[in-house]
Amino acid sequence: MNAAPPPERASPAGREAPRSSVLVAERLTRRLEGEVPVTLVEEADVQIGRGEFVVIRGPSGSGKSSLLYLLGLLDRPTSGRLLLEGEDTSGFDEDRLADVRLAKLGFVFQFHFLLNEFSALDNVMMPMRRLGRLDADARRERGLRILRDLGLAGHEHKRPSQLSGGQRQRVAIARALANDPVIVLADEPTGALDTKSSGNVRDILRELASGQDRSIIAVTHDLHFASAADRQIEIVDGRIVPTGTMATLEAAAAAAKAAGTQTGAAPAS
Amino acid sequence: MSLHLDIAFSHLRSRRRQTVVSLLGVVLGVAFFLAVSALMRGSELDLVARLVDTAPHITVYDEYREARPQPARLLWPEGAVAIRGVKPKAERRGIRQYRRKLQTIDAIRGTQAAPVLVSQAIFSFAGRDEAVTLSGIEPARMKGVSTIDEDIVAGSLDAVDTNPNGIIIGRALARKLSLEMGDTVSVVSPTGNVRAMKIVGLFETGNAGYDEGQTFAQLTRVQALMNRPNVANLIVVRMQDAYAARTAAAFIERSLGYKSVSWQEASKDLLDALTVRNVIMYTVVGAILLVACFGIYNVISTVVLEKTRDIAILKSMGFHARDIRLIFVIEGAVIGIGGSLLGMAMGSGMMRAVEQVEIKPPGSTESITLPIYWGIDQFALAAAFAILSAVFAAWLPARKGGRVQPVDILRGAA
Ligand SMILES: Nc1ncnc2c1ncn2[C@@H]1O[C@H](COP(=O)(O)OP(=O)(O)OP(=O)(O)O)[C@@H](O)[C@H]1O
Ligand SMILES: [Mg+2]
C-alpha cells in the first residue's frame, strides 16, 4: 500500500481561500412527483474546488445520496442548475450527460457494483474501452498501474467473487479512476467494510485528492472518515445546513433521550 | 463493438442452460424449415420438370386469341358501334407459309421449332375401325422439340422420311389391333382419302391415352392426305431455358399474330395450386421458426431482469441507452446466427437422410427416391428469417433494458 497517510490539513472545512471551482451547483432542487410529492433536495448551493476532498454528512434519509446523484449527473434537478468546469449541464440530453460522466466523472458506490463476469482488470478497463481514447495496450498498462497503485497487484485476473470486500471496493475505485476523471463521487464507499479496510479506502481517497489534484465528493456516516476531508457539507431534510448543526442536533437528541429515561417517560410495556 | 460483444457473451455464459435451450429451439426450427421446404420444393420441381419435359414449351396454334376486329369498329373507334350475329368468314384454317414463320421463331435465341399438322383419321384393319390422331411431322425438326424420339421402342422416327408411306404408332394401339412392325393398315382421312400405310415404328411413353390414340407420319404425306398442301396447324417450340417460354411466347404472338401458349399458361391451374401450396408451407414452417425464436425472447428478458444492476452500472459509467440495446440485440443475433448455422447443418443431414429413402409406389416395379431441392435460396431464406426473428425477439427486452435509469436502481439498492 503506497497511499501515504493523509497530511493533516490546518484549514478547517469550508473556510479556505477559494480555489477554481470544478463543480458549481446553484439552488439545486429535486422533487419526486407522485401521489405524495417528496422533496429529496431543496435549493442546494454547492461549490467544489479542484483537488478538494469534500464529505457530505447527514442523518439517514436526509438526502445525501440524492444530492450526490444530482452532483454526479446521474439525476436531473427539478430546478436549479449545475455547472461542470464552467459548463451549464441543464440542456444536456441523456446521451450527452452519459458522455460527460464517462469522460469526467467516476463513481464508487456503497456496494462495489462490479460486473461479476469480468476480472478485476477487465472491470477497470471497461470505461476506457467505452471511451476509446487509449489503444488496447495503453488501456491494459493503465489498468494494471491503477490496480497496482491501489495495492491490488496479483489480483488483476480474479473475478469479483474471488476478492474480499475491501479489495472489491478498491477495484471499484480503480474503475472510477479509469478515465482520469475530474471528480470522483463516492456514496458511502466504506459502508460495507470493516474498520481496517475502511481506513484504507479513506487514505486512498485522501491521497487522490491531495496527490493527484482530483476532486473527491464522498457521502459518509463515518466520523473518522469525515475527519480526513478538507470540508464537510451537512444536510438535514434535503437542505444544506451550516457545519456543526449535526453535532448540535445529536447532542440535543442524546440529552432528550437521557432526560426521557430519567423521568421514566418511556412507555411501560 | 468488441466491448459490447464481450458483455453480450458474458451474459449468455451466465445463463448457459437457457441459452442452449433457446439455441436448440432455433436449430430445430431451421432444420425442420429446411427439411420441409426442401421436400416440398423438390417435389414441385420434379413435377414441373416432368411437365416441361413432356409438354412442348410453346405451342403456336392456327388461331387468334381475339376475334378479328370488325371494320366498323376500326373506322369509328370512339363510335357507339354494336355488331350482332357476326359469322366468321369461312377460311381455310392452318398456318400458311409456316416455313417463313419457323425462321422467325428460329431467330429467337435458344429455341427449336417444328411444324406439325394434326388431324383426325380412321385406322381400318382386319374389319376394325379405330379413330386416331394423326400428326404430320418433320422427323429432323421433331427430334429437337419432343422427347418422342426417346420413346421409340421399334424402328425409328426417321423411317417416315425414308418411306413416305410409313407410319409410327403406339405399342398399345398395335397390341389392340394386333398390328406388328411392317404390317400395312388403311388410313382414312376426314376428307375421304384412303391410303395404305406401313408401320415403320412403335413408341411407348407410358401414357395410356397417348399410346393408344397418337400416330405420326411424314408432314407432306399428311398434308396430301388431308388435302391441305403447304399447311401446318401447330408449331411446337422447345427452349433451352424452359422458364423463358412465357416471354418468348408473347414475342412470337406479337410477331406472328397467332395464338402462342407457353407451358406456364397451359398449366396455369397446376402452377397456381403449387403456389398456394408453397404459401401454406412457408407460413407453417415460418410460424414454427417464429415460435422457436421466442425462446430467445425468454432468455434475453431473463438476462435483462437479472442484470438490471449491471445495466445501471454501465449507464452510470457512461454507456448510452443505445449501447445497452445493442448488447442485448447482439445476444439475440448470436443465438439466431449460431442457431441458423447449426440448423443448416442439421437440416442438410435431414435432407440427406430423406434423400436415401426409397419408396415403391403400388403397381410400379422400380422404386423411386424422394426429390430433395438443394437450392441455396431456401438456406438463405431460413437463416434470414431465423436471424430476423431472433433480433426482433431480442429487441423487445433490449428496449426495456435501454430504458433502465441508474438512479432508480441505485435508490432501490442503497
Ligand atoms: N423513490 C422514492 N420515493 C419516495 N421517496 C423517496 C424515494 N427515494 C428516496 N426517497 C426519500 O428521499 C429521502 C432522501 O433519500 P436519500 O437516499 O437521498 O437519503 P440518504 O441521506 O442517502 O439516506 P441514507 O443515509 O439512509 O442513505 C428519504 O427520506 C427517502 O425516504
Ligand atoms: Mg444514501
PDB file of N, CA, C and O in Angstrom, chain A residues 116-155:
ATOM      1  N   ASN A 116     -19.783  -9.053 -12.374  1.00  0.00           N
ATOM      2  CA  ASN A 116     -19.264 -10.305 -11.813  1.00  0.00           C
ATOM      3  C   ASN A 116     -18.607 -11.223 -12.828  1.00  0.00           C
ATOM      4  O   ASN A 116     -17.817 -12.078 -12.467  1.00  0.00           O
ATOM      5  N   GLU A 117     -18.977 -11.060 -14.127  1.00  0.00           N
ATOM      6  CA  GLU A 117     -18.436 -11.983 -15.131  1.00  0.00           C
ATOM      7  C   GLU A 117     -17.056 -11.552 -15.613  1.00  0.00           C
ATOM      8  O   GLU A 117     -16.426 -12.266 -16.385  1.00  0.00           O
ATOM      9  N   PHE A 118     -16.607 -10.380 -15.165  1.00  0.00           N
ATOM     10  CA  PHE A 118     -15.340  -9.868 -15.674  1.00  0.00           C
ATOM     11  C   PHE A 118     -14.294  -9.810 -14.564  1.00  0.00           C
ATOM     12  O   PHE A 118     -14.624  -9.601 -13.398  1.00  0.00           O
ATOM     13  N   SER A 119     -13.057  -9.988 -14.937  1.00  0.00           N
ATOM     14  CA  SER A 119     -11.969  -9.919 -13.969  1.00  0.00           C
ATOM     15  C   SER A 119     -11.806  -8.484 -13.478  1.00  0.00           C
ATOM     16  O   SER A 119     -12.371  -7.551 -14.060  1.00  0.00           O
ATOM     17  N   ALA A 120     -11.021  -8.331 -12.416  1.00  0.00           N
ATOM     18  CA  ALA A 120     -10.772  -7.002 -11.871  1.00  0.00           C
ATOM     19  C   ALA A 120     -10.232  -6.079 -12.955  1.00  0.00           C
ATOM     20  O   ALA A 120     -10.723  -4.959 -13.149  1.00  0.00           O
ATOM     21  N   LEU A 121      -9.263  -6.572 -13.705  1.00  0.00           N
ATOM     22  CA  LEU A 121      -8.652  -5.749 -14.747  1.00  0.00           C
ATOM     23  C   LEU A 121      -9.670  -5.385 -15.827  1.00  0.00           C
ATOM     24  O   LEU A 121      -9.730  -4.240 -16.282  1.00  0.00           O
ATOM     25  N   ASP A 122     -10.487  -6.372 -16.229  1.00  0.00           N
ATOM     26  CA  ASP A 122     -11.492  -6.095 -17.263  1.00  0.00           C
ATOM     27  C   ASP A 122     -12.504  -5.066 -16.778  1.00  0.00           C
ATOM     28  O   ASP A 122     -12.955  -4.208 -17.545  1.00  0.00           O
ATOM     29  N   ASN A 123     -12.872  -5.155 -15.498  1.00  0.00           N
ATOM     30  CA  ASN A 123     -13.782  -4.158 -14.939  1.00  0.00           C
ATOM     31  C   ASN A 123     -13.168  -2.767 -15.014  1.00  0.00           C
ATOM     32  O   ASN A 123     -13.850  -1.800 -15.355  1.00  0.00           O
ATOM     33  N   VAL A 124     -11.896  -2.686 -14.698  1.00  0.00           N
ATOM     34  CA  VAL A 124     -11.232  -1.378 -14.699  1.00  0.00           C
ATOM     35  C   VAL A 124     -11.087  -0.846 -16.130  1.00  0.00           C
ATOM     36  O   VAL A 124     -11.204   0.353 -16.377  1.00  0.00           O
ATOM     37  N   MET A 125     -10.866  -1.750 -17.066  1.00  0.00           N
ATOM     38  CA  MET A 125     -10.647  -1.305 -18.450  1.00  0.00           C
ATOM     39  C   MET A 125     -11.949  -0.948 -19.168  1.00  0.00           C
ATOM     40  O   MET A 125     -11.920  -0.324 -20.233  1.00  0.00           O
ATOM     41  N   MET A 126     -13.078  -1.348 -18.580  1.00  0.00           N
ATOM     42  CA  MET A 126     -14.347  -1.150 -19.282  1.00  0.00           C
ATOM     43  C   MET A 126     -14.639   0.320 -19.632  1.00  0.00           C
ATOM     44  O   MET A 126     -14.955   0.617 -20.790  1.00  0.00           O
ATOM     45  N   PRO A 127     -14.528   1.239 -18.679  1.00  0.00           N
ATOM     46  CA  PRO A 127     -14.775   2.646 -19.066  1.00  0.00           C
ATOM     47  C   PRO A 127     -13.781   3.132 -20.114  1.00  0.00           C
ATOM     48  O   PRO A 127     -14.136   3.932 -20.975  1.00  0.00           O
ATOM     49  N   MET A 128     -12.560   2.615 -20.068  1.00  0.00           N
ATOM     50  CA  MET A 128     -11.562   3.041 -21.064  1.00  0.00           C
ATOM     51  C   MET A 128     -11.951   2.531 -22.437  1.00  0.00           C
ATOM     52  O   MET A 128     -11.805   3.238 -23.443  1.00  0.00           O
ATOM     53  N   ARG A 129     -12.448   1.311 -22.487  1.00  0.00           N
ATOM     54  CA  ARG A 129     -12.847   0.754 -23.784  1.00  0.00           C
ATOM     55  C   ARG A 129     -14.025   1.529 -24.347  1.00  0.00           C
ATOM     56  O   ARG A 129     -14.088   1.797 -25.543  1.00  0.00           O
ATOM     57  N   ARG A 130     -14.979   1.884 -23.460  1.00  0.00           N
ATOM     58  CA  ARG A 130     -16.145   2.624 -23.940  1.00  0.00           C
ATOM     59  C   ARG A 130     -15.726   3.997 -24.469  1.00  0.00           C
ATOM     60  O   ARG A 130     -16.232   4.464 -25.476  1.00  0.00           O
ATOM     61  N   LEU A 131     -14.768   4.621 -23.763  1.00  0.00           N
ATOM     62  CA  LEU A 131     -14.327   5.952 -24.167  1.00  0.00           C
ATOM     63  C   LEU A 131     -13.476   5.884 -25.429  1.00  0.00           C
ATOM     64  O   LEU A 131     -13.576   6.729 -26.311  1.00  0.00           O
ATOM     65  N   GLY A 132     -12.638   4.832 -25.511  1.00  0.00           N
ATOM     66  CA  GLY A 132     -11.858   4.606 -26.725  1.00  0.00           C
ATOM     67  C   GLY A 132     -10.751   5.618 -26.949  1.00  0.00           C
ATOM     68  O   GLY A 132     -10.330   5.838 -28.081  1.00  0.00           O
ATOM     69  N   ARG A 133     -10.292   6.253 -25.884  1.00  0.00           N
ATOM     70  CA  ARG A 133      -9.247   7.254 -26.074  1.00  0.00           C
ATOM     71  C   ARG A 133      -7.876   6.582 -26.164  1.00  0.00           C
ATOM     72  O   ARG A 133      -6.986   7.053 -26.860  1.00  0.00           O
ATOM     73  N   LEU A 134      -7.724   5.466 -25.451  1.00  0.00           N
ATOM     74  CA  LEU A 134      -6.450   4.758 -25.439  1.00  0.00           C
ATOM     75  C   LEU A 134      -6.547   3.488 -26.280  1.00  0.00           C
ATOM     76  O   LEU A 134      -7.624   2.902 -26.394  1.00  0.00           O
ATOM     77  N   ASP A 135      -5.416   3.069 -26.828  1.00  0.00           N
ATOM     78  CA  ASP A 135      -5.456   1.799 -27.563  1.00  0.00           C
ATOM     79  C   ASP A 135      -5.330   0.643 -26.569  1.00  0.00           C
ATOM     80  O   ASP A 135      -5.095   0.842 -25.376  1.00  0.00           O
ATOM     81  N   ALA A 136      -5.481  -0.555 -27.091  1.00  0.00           N
ATOM     82  CA  ALA A 136      -5.607  -1.725 -26.214  1.00  0.00           C
ATOM     83  C   ALA A 136      -4.411  -1.864 -25.269  1.00  0.00           C
ATOM     84  O   ALA A 136      -4.584  -2.111 -24.065  1.00  0.00           O
ATOM     85  N   ASP A 137      -3.215  -1.676 -25.793  1.00  0.00           N
ATOM     86  CA  ASP A 137      -2.024  -1.842 -24.952  1.00  0.00           C
ATOM     87  C   ASP A 137      -1.983  -0.791 -23.845  1.00  0.00           C
ATOM     88  O   ASP A 137      -1.706  -1.098 -22.687  1.00  0.00           O
ATOM     89  N   ALA A 138      -2.274   0.449 -24.231  1.00  0.00           N
ATOM     90  CA  ALA A 138      -2.236   1.543 -23.261  1.00  0.00           C
ATOM     91  C   ALA A 138      -3.302   1.334 -22.185  1.00  0.00           C
ATOM     92  O   ALA A 138      -3.071   1.603 -21.008  1.00  0.00           O
ATOM     93  N   ARG A 139      -4.461   0.834 -22.609  1.00  0.00           N
ATOM     94  CA  ARG A 139      -5.540   0.580 -21.655  1.00  0.00           C
ATOM     95  C   ARG A 139      -5.093  -0.437 -20.615  1.00  0.00           C
ATOM     96  O   ARG A 139      -5.282  -0.259 -19.420  1.00  0.00           O
ATOM     97  N   ARG A 140      -4.483  -1.479 -21.129  1.00  0.00           N
ATOM     98  CA  ARG A 140      -4.056  -2.559 -20.256  1.00  0.00           C
ATOM     99  C   ARG A 140      -3.001  -2.058 -19.266  1.00  0.00           C
ATOM    100  O   ARG A 140      -3.079  -2.320 -18.058  1.00  0.00           O
ATOM    101  N   GLU A 141      -2.060  -1.320 -19.810  1.00  0.00           N
ATOM    102  CA  GLU A 141      -0.978  -0.795 -18.975  1.00  0.00           C
ATOM    103  C   GLU A 141      -1.539   0.109 -17.874  1.00  0.00           C
ATOM    104  O   GLU A 141      -1.195  -0.023 -16.704  1.00  0.00           O
ATOM    105  N   ARG A 142      -2.454   0.983 -18.296  1.00  0.00           N
ATOM    106  CA  ARG A 142      -3.038   1.914 -17.324  1.00  0.00           C
ATOM    107  C   ARG A 142      -3.849   1.154 -16.276  1.00  0.00           C
ATOM    108  O   ARG A 142      -3.740   1.435 -15.074  1.00  0.00           O
ATOM    109  N   GLY A 143      -4.643   0.180 -16.722  1.00  0.00           N
ATOM    110  CA  GLY A 143      -5.453  -0.606 -15.789  1.00  0.00           C
ATOM    111  C   GLY A 143      -4.570  -1.299 -14.761  1.00  0.00           C
ATOM    112  O   GLY A 143      -4.840  -1.247 -13.548  1.00  0.00           O
ATOM    113  N   LEU A 144      -3.500  -1.919 -15.234  1.00  0.00           N
ATOM    114  CA  LEU A 144      -2.591  -2.629 -14.328  1.00  0.00           C
ATOM    115  C   LEU A 144      -1.955  -1.646 -13.344  1.00  0.00           C
ATOM    116  O   LEU A 144      -1.801  -1.947 -12.153  1.00  0.00           O
ATOM    117  N   ARG A 145      -1.588  -0.463 -13.859  1.00  0.00           N
ATOM    118  CA  ARG A 145      -0.924   0.503 -12.989  1.00  0.00           C
ATOM    119  C   ARG A 145      -1.868   0.986 -11.893  1.00  0.00           C
ATOM    120  O   ARG A 145      -1.501   1.038 -10.723  1.00  0.00           O
ATOM    121  N   ILE A 146      -3.113   1.303 -12.265  1.00  0.00           N
ATOM    122  CA  ILE A 146      -4.057   1.791 -11.249  1.00  0.00           C
ATOM    123  C   ILE A 146      -4.271   0.711 -10.188  1.00  0.00           C
ATOM    124  O   ILE A 146      -4.249   0.980  -8.987  1.00  0.00           O
ATOM    125  N   LEU A 147      -4.453  -0.534 -10.643  1.00  0.00           N
ATOM    126  CA  LEU A 147      -4.684  -1.623  -9.688  1.00  0.00           C
ATOM    127  C   LEU A 147      -3.473  -1.782  -8.766  1.00  0.00           C
ATOM    128  O   LEU A 147      -3.612  -1.990  -7.559  1.00  0.00           O
ATOM    129  N   ARG A 148      -2.279  -1.659  -9.359  1.00  0.00           N
ATOM    130  CA  ARG A 148      -1.061  -1.820  -8.554  1.00  0.00           C
ATOM    131  C   ARG A 148      -0.961  -0.690  -7.528  1.00  0.00           C
ATOM    132  O   ARG A 148      -0.676  -0.911  -6.362  1.00  0.00           O
ATOM    133  N   ASP A 149      -1.271   0.521  -7.978  1.00  0.00           N
ATOM    134  CA  ASP A 149      -1.218   1.666  -7.065  1.00  0.00           C
ATOM    135  C   ASP A 149      -2.179   1.504  -5.905  1.00  0.00           C
ATOM    136  O   ASP A 149      -1.967   2.036  -4.823  1.00  0.00           O
ATOM    137  N   LEU A 150      -3.264   0.785  -6.123  1.00  0.00           N
ATOM    138  CA  LEU A 150      -4.244   0.584  -5.060  1.00  0.00           C
ATOM    139  C   LEU A 150      -3.960  -0.704  -4.296  1.00  0.00           C
ATOM    140  O   LEU A 150      -4.823  -1.221  -3.590  1.00  0.00           O
ATOM    141  N   GLY A 151      -2.783  -1.256  -4.511  1.00  0.00           N
ATOM    142  CA  GLY A 151      -2.376  -2.424  -3.735  1.00  0.00           C
ATOM    143  C   GLY A 151      -3.048  -3.706  -4.176  1.00  0.00           C
ATOM    144  O   GLY A 151      -3.259  -4.609  -3.383  1.00  0.00           O
ATOM    145  N   LEU A 152      -3.411  -3.783  -5.456  1.00  0.00           N
ATOM    146  CA  LEU A 152      -4.101  -4.983  -5.923  1.00  0.00           C
ATOM    147  C   LEU A 152      -3.241  -5.804  -6.887  1.00  0.00           C
ATOM    148  O   LEU A 152      -3.764  -6.628  -7.631  1.00  0.00           O
ATOM    149  N   ALA A 153      -1.924  -5.569  -6.847  1.00  0.00           N
ATOM    150  CA  ALA A 153      -1.044  -6.353  -7.702  1.00  0.00           C
ATOM    151  C   ALA A 153      -1.241  -7.824  -7.386  1.00  0.00           C
ATOM    152  O   ALA A 153      -1.367  -8.207  -6.227  1.00  0.00           O
ATOM    153  N   GLY A 154      -1.325  -8.636  -8.416  1.00  0.00           N
ATOM    154  CA  GLY A 154      -1.518 -10.073  -8.196  1.00  0.00           C
ATOM    155  C   GLY A 154      -2.984 -10.483  -8.184  1.00  0.00           C
ATOM    156  O   GLY A 154      -3.305 -11.662  -8.225  1.00  0.00           O
ATOM    157  N   HIS A 155      -3.881  -9.504  -8.139  1.00  0.00           N
ATOM    158  CA  HIS A 155      -5.309  -9.837  -8.117  1.00  0.00           C
ATOM    159  C   HIS A 155      -5.997  -9.441  -9.417  1.00  0.00           C
ATOM    160  O   HIS A 155      -7.214  -9.545  -9.525  1.00  0.00           O
TER     161      HIS A 155
END
